[in-house]
Short mmCIF file of C-alpha atoms in Angstrom, two decimals:
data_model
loop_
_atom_site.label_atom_id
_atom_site.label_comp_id
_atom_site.label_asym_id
_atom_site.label_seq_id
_atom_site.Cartn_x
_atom_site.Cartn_y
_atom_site.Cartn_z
CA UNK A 1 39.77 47.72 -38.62
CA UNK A 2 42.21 44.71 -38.36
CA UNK A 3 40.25 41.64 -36.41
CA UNK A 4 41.69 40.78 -33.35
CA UNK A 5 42.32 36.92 -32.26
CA UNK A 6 39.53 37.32 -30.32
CA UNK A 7 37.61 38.71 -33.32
CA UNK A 8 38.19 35.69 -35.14
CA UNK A 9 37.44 32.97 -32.24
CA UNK A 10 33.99 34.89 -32.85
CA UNK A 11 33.63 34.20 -36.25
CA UNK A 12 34.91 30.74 -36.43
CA UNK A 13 32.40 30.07 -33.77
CA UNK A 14 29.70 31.31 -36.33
CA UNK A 15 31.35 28.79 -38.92
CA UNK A 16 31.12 26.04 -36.57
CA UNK A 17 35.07 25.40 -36.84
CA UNK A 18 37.64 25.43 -34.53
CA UNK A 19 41.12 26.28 -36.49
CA UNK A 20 44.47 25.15 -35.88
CA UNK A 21 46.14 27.69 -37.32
CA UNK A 22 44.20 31.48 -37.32
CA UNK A 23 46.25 32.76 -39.22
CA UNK A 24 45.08 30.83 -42.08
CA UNK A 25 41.34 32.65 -41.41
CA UNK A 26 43.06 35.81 -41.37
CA UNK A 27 44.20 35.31 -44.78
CA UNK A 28 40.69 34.22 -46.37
CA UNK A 29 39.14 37.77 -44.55
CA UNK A 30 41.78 39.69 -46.47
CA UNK A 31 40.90 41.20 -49.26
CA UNK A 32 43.59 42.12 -52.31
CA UNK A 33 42.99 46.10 -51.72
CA UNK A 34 44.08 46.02 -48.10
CA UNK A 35 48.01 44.70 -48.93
CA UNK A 36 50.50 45.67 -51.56
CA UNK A 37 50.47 42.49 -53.96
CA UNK A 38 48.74 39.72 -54.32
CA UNK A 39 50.56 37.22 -52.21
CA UNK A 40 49.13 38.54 -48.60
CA UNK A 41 45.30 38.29 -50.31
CA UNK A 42 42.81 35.89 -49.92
CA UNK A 43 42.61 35.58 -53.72
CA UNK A 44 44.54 31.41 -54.03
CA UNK A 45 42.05 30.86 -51.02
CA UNK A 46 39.22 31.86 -53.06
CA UNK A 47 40.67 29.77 -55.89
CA UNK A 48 40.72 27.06 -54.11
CA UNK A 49 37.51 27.30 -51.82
CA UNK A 50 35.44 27.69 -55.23
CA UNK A 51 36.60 23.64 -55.99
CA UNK A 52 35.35 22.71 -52.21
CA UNK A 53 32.24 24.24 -52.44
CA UNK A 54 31.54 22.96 -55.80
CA UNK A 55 32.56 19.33 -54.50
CA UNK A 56 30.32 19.96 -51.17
CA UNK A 57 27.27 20.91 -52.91
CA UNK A 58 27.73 18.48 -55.51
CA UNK A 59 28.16 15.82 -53.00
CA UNK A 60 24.49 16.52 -51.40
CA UNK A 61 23.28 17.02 -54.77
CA UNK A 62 23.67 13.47 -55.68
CA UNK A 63 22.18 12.25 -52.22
CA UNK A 64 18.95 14.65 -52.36
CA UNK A 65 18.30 14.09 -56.11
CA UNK A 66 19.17 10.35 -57.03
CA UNK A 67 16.94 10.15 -59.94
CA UNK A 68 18.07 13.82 -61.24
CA UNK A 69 20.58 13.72 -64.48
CA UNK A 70 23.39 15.85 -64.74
CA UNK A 71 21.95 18.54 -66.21
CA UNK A 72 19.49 19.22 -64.02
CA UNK A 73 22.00 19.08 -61.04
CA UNK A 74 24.25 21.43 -62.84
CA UNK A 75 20.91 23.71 -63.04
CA UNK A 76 20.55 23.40 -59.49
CA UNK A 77 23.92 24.01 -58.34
CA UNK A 78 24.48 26.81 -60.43
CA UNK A 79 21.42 28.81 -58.27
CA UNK A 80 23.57 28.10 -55.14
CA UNK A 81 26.75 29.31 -56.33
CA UNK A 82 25.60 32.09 -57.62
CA UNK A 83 27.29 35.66 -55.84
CA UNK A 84 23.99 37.01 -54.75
CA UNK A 85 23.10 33.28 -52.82
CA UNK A 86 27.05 33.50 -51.38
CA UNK A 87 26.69 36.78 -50.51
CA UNK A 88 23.43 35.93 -48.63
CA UNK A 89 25.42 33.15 -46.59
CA UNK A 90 28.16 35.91 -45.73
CA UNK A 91 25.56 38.47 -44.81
CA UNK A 92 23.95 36.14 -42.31
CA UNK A 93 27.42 35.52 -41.05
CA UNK A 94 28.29 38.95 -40.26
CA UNK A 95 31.81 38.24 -42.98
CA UNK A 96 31.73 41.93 -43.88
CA UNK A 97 32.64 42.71 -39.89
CA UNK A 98 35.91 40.94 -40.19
CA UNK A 99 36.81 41.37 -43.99
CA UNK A 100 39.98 43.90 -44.18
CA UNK A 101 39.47 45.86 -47.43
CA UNK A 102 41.48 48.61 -48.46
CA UNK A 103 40.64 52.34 -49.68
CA UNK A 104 39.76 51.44 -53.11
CA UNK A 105 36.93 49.24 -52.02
CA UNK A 106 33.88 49.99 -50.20
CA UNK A 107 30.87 47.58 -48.87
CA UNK A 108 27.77 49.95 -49.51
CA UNK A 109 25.04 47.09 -50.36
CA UNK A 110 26.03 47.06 -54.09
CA UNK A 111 26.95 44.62 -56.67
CA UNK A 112 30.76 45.17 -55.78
CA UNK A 113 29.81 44.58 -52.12
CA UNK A 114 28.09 40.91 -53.48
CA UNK A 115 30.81 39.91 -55.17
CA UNK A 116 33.37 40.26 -52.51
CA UNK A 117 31.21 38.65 -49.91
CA UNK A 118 30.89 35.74 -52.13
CA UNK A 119 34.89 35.79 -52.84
CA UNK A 120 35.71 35.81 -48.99
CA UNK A 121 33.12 33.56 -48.25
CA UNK A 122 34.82 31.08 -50.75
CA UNK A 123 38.21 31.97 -49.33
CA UNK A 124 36.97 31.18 -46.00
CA UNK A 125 35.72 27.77 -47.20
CA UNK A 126 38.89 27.56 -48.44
CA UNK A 127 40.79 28.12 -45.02
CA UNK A 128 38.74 25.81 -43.61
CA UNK A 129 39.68 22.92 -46.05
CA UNK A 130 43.25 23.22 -45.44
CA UNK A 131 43.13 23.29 -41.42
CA UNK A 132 40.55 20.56 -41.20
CA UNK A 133 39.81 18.77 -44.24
CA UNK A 134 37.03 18.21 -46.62
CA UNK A 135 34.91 16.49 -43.32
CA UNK A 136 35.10 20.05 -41.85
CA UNK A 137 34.52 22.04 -45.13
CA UNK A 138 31.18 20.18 -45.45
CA UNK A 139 30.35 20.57 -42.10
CA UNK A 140 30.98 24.35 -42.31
CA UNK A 141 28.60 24.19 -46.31
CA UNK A 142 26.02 22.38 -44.13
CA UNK A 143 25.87 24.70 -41.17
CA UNK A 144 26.23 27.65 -43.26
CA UNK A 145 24.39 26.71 -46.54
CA UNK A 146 22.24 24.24 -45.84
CA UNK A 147 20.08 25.03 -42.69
CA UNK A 148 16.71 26.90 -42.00
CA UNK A 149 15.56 28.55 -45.24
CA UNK A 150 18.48 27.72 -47.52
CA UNK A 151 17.48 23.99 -47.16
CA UNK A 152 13.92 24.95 -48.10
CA UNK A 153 15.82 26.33 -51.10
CA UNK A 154 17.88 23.03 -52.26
CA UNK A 155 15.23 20.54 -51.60
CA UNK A 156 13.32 22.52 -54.45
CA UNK A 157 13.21 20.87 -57.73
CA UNK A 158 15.80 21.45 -60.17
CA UNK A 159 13.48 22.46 -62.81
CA UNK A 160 12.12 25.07 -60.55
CA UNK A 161 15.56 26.69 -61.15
CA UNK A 162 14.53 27.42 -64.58
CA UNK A 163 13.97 31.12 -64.37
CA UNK A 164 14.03 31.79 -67.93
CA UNK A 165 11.74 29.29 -68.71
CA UNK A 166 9.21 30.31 -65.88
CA UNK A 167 9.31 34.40 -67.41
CA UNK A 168 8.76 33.02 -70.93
CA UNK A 169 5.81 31.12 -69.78
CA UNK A 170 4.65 34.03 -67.56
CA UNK A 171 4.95 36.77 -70.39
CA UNK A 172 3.13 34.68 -73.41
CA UNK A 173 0.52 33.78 -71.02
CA UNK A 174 -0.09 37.51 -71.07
CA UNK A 175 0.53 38.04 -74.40
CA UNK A 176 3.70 40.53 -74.22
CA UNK A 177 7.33 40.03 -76.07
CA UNK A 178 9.98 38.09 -75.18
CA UNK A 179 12.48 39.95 -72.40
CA UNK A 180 15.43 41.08 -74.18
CA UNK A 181 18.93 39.43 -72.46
CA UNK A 182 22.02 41.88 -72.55
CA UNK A 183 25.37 41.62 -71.04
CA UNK A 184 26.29 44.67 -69.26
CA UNK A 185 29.74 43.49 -68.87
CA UNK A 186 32.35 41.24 -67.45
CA UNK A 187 35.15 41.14 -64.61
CA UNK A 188 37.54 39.00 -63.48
CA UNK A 189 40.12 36.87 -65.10
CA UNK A 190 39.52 35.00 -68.94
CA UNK A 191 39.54 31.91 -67.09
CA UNK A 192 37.57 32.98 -63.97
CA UNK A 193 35.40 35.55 -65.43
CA UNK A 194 32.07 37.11 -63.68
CA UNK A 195 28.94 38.18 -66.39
CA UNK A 196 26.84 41.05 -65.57
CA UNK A 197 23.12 41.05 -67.11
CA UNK A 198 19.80 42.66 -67.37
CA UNK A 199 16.91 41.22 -68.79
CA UNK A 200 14.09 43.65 -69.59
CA UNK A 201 10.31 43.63 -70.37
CA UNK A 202 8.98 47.12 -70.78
CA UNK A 203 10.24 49.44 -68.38
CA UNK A 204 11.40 46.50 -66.10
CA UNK A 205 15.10 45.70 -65.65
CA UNK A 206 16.15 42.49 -63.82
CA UNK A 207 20.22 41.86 -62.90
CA UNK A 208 21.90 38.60 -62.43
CA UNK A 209 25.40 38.26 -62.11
CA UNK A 210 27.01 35.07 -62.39
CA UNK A 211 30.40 32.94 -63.71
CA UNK A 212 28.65 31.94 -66.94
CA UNK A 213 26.41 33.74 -68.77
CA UNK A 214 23.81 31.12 -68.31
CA UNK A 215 23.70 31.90 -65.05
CA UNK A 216 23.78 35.33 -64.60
CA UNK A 217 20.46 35.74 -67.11
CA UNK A 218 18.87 33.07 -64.66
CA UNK A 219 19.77 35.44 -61.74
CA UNK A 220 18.37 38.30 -63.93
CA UNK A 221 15.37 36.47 -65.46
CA UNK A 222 14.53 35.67 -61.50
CA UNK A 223 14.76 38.88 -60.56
CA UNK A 224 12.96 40.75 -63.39
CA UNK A 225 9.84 38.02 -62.99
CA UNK A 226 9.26 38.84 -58.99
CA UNK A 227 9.20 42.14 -60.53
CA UNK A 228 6.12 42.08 -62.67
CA UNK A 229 4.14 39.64 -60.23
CA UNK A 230 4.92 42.78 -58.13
CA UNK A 231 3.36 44.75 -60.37
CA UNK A 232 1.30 42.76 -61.89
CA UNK A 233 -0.30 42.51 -57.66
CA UNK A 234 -0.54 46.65 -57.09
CA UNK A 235 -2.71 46.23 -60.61
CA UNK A 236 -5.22 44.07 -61.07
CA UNK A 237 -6.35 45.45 -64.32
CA UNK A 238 -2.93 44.36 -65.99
CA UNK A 239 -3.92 40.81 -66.07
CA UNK A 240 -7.56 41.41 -67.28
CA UNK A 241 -6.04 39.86 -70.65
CA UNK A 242 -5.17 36.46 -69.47
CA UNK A 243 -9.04 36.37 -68.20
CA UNK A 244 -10.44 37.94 -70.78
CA UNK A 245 -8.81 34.92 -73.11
CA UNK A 246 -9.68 31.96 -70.54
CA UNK A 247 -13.39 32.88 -70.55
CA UNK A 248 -13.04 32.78 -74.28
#
């Protein structure tokens, strides 16, 4: 279904910005599959939303974390970036409602539905830059990003971002092998590529997906360690190792 005007009144509402020009929102909900070529897509807006966000977030980075170096803000930013933390922001938004998508695509809760939330998202930040400015693009990452439990999120630590490091720790503690990092494979252009991979321990599989693989074995390394705590929970005998060794 094609969103009306009134449609998106409603969904700039839930932005918190009033646009100029609609048809400029129209664009960022439009997805490549739903018009012959790329020129009626919402594909430059995504290119050019990615670079506001990245300035937004980096921006309240440097306010919230003055004694943090660049590497750990880098850390920290990459977690919020990532397609399943955009795609989180769009879900609470309602964005797959109004995004036009043709045939080819479908929005069934899957990886493919992730990563074109977090596209139109970014496309959407993008429309928003151009009708009011990088004032209203921050006010739209701060009402939309930064509010309720996704502030609880940034005001974290950046070294609590290290996923990797936190499963490594976890699985020696209990005396089991290293997970095993794969890339499952890659989309998207050379230049704006997506990574795809699991990390596995036993018969555990964590996913990440992410624009460097850095930060798509973070996602997975995440994932696969709220996994075994999981487990780890439902069986108490599993970590009768780790106390058997402390009383020692």
């Amino acid at each position: 279904m094609v969103p009306g005007e009134a449609d998106l009144r409603h969904f700039a509402e839930r932005l918190g910005h009033c646009f100029r020009d609609l048809g400029r929102l129209r664009l960022a909900l439009t997805h490549r599959s739903a018009v012959l070529g790329a020129g009626g897509s919402n594909e430059r807006l995504e290119f050019l939303g990615d670079t506001v966000l990245d300035l937004c977030l980096s921006d309240v980075l440097l306010e919230r974390f003055p004694d943090a170096g660049s590497g750990e803000l880098t850390k920290l930013k990459s977690l919020h970036v990532s397609n399943e933390r955009l795609a989180h922001v769009a879900d609470r938004l309602d964005l797959a409602e109004y995004l036009q998508v043709g045939g080819g695509q479908c929005l069934v809760g899957d990886r493919t539905e992730q990563r074109l939330l977090a596209n139109a998202f970014e496309a959407v930040l993008g429309a928003v830059y151009l009708d009011g400015g990088i004032a209203a693009a921050k006010r739209v990452v701060a009402q939309c990003m930064l509010s309720g439990d996704m502030s609880d999120a940034l005001d974290r630590s950046p070294d609590e971002g290290n996923h990797k490091a936190a499963l490594q720790e976890w699985l020696q503690a209990r005396r089991r092998e290293r997970p095993r990092y794969a890339v499952v494979r890659t989309e998207g252009s050379d230049n704006r590529p997506t990574f795809f991979v699991e990390a596995r321990s036993g018969d555990l599989v964590g996913t990440g997906t992410g624009p460097t693989k850095r930060a798509a074995e973070s996602e997975a390394a995440a994932q696969l360690l709220r996994m075994l705590l999981e487990s780890e929970a439902s069986d108490p005998t599993s970590g009768a190792g780790v106390a058997a060794g402390a009383e020692a």
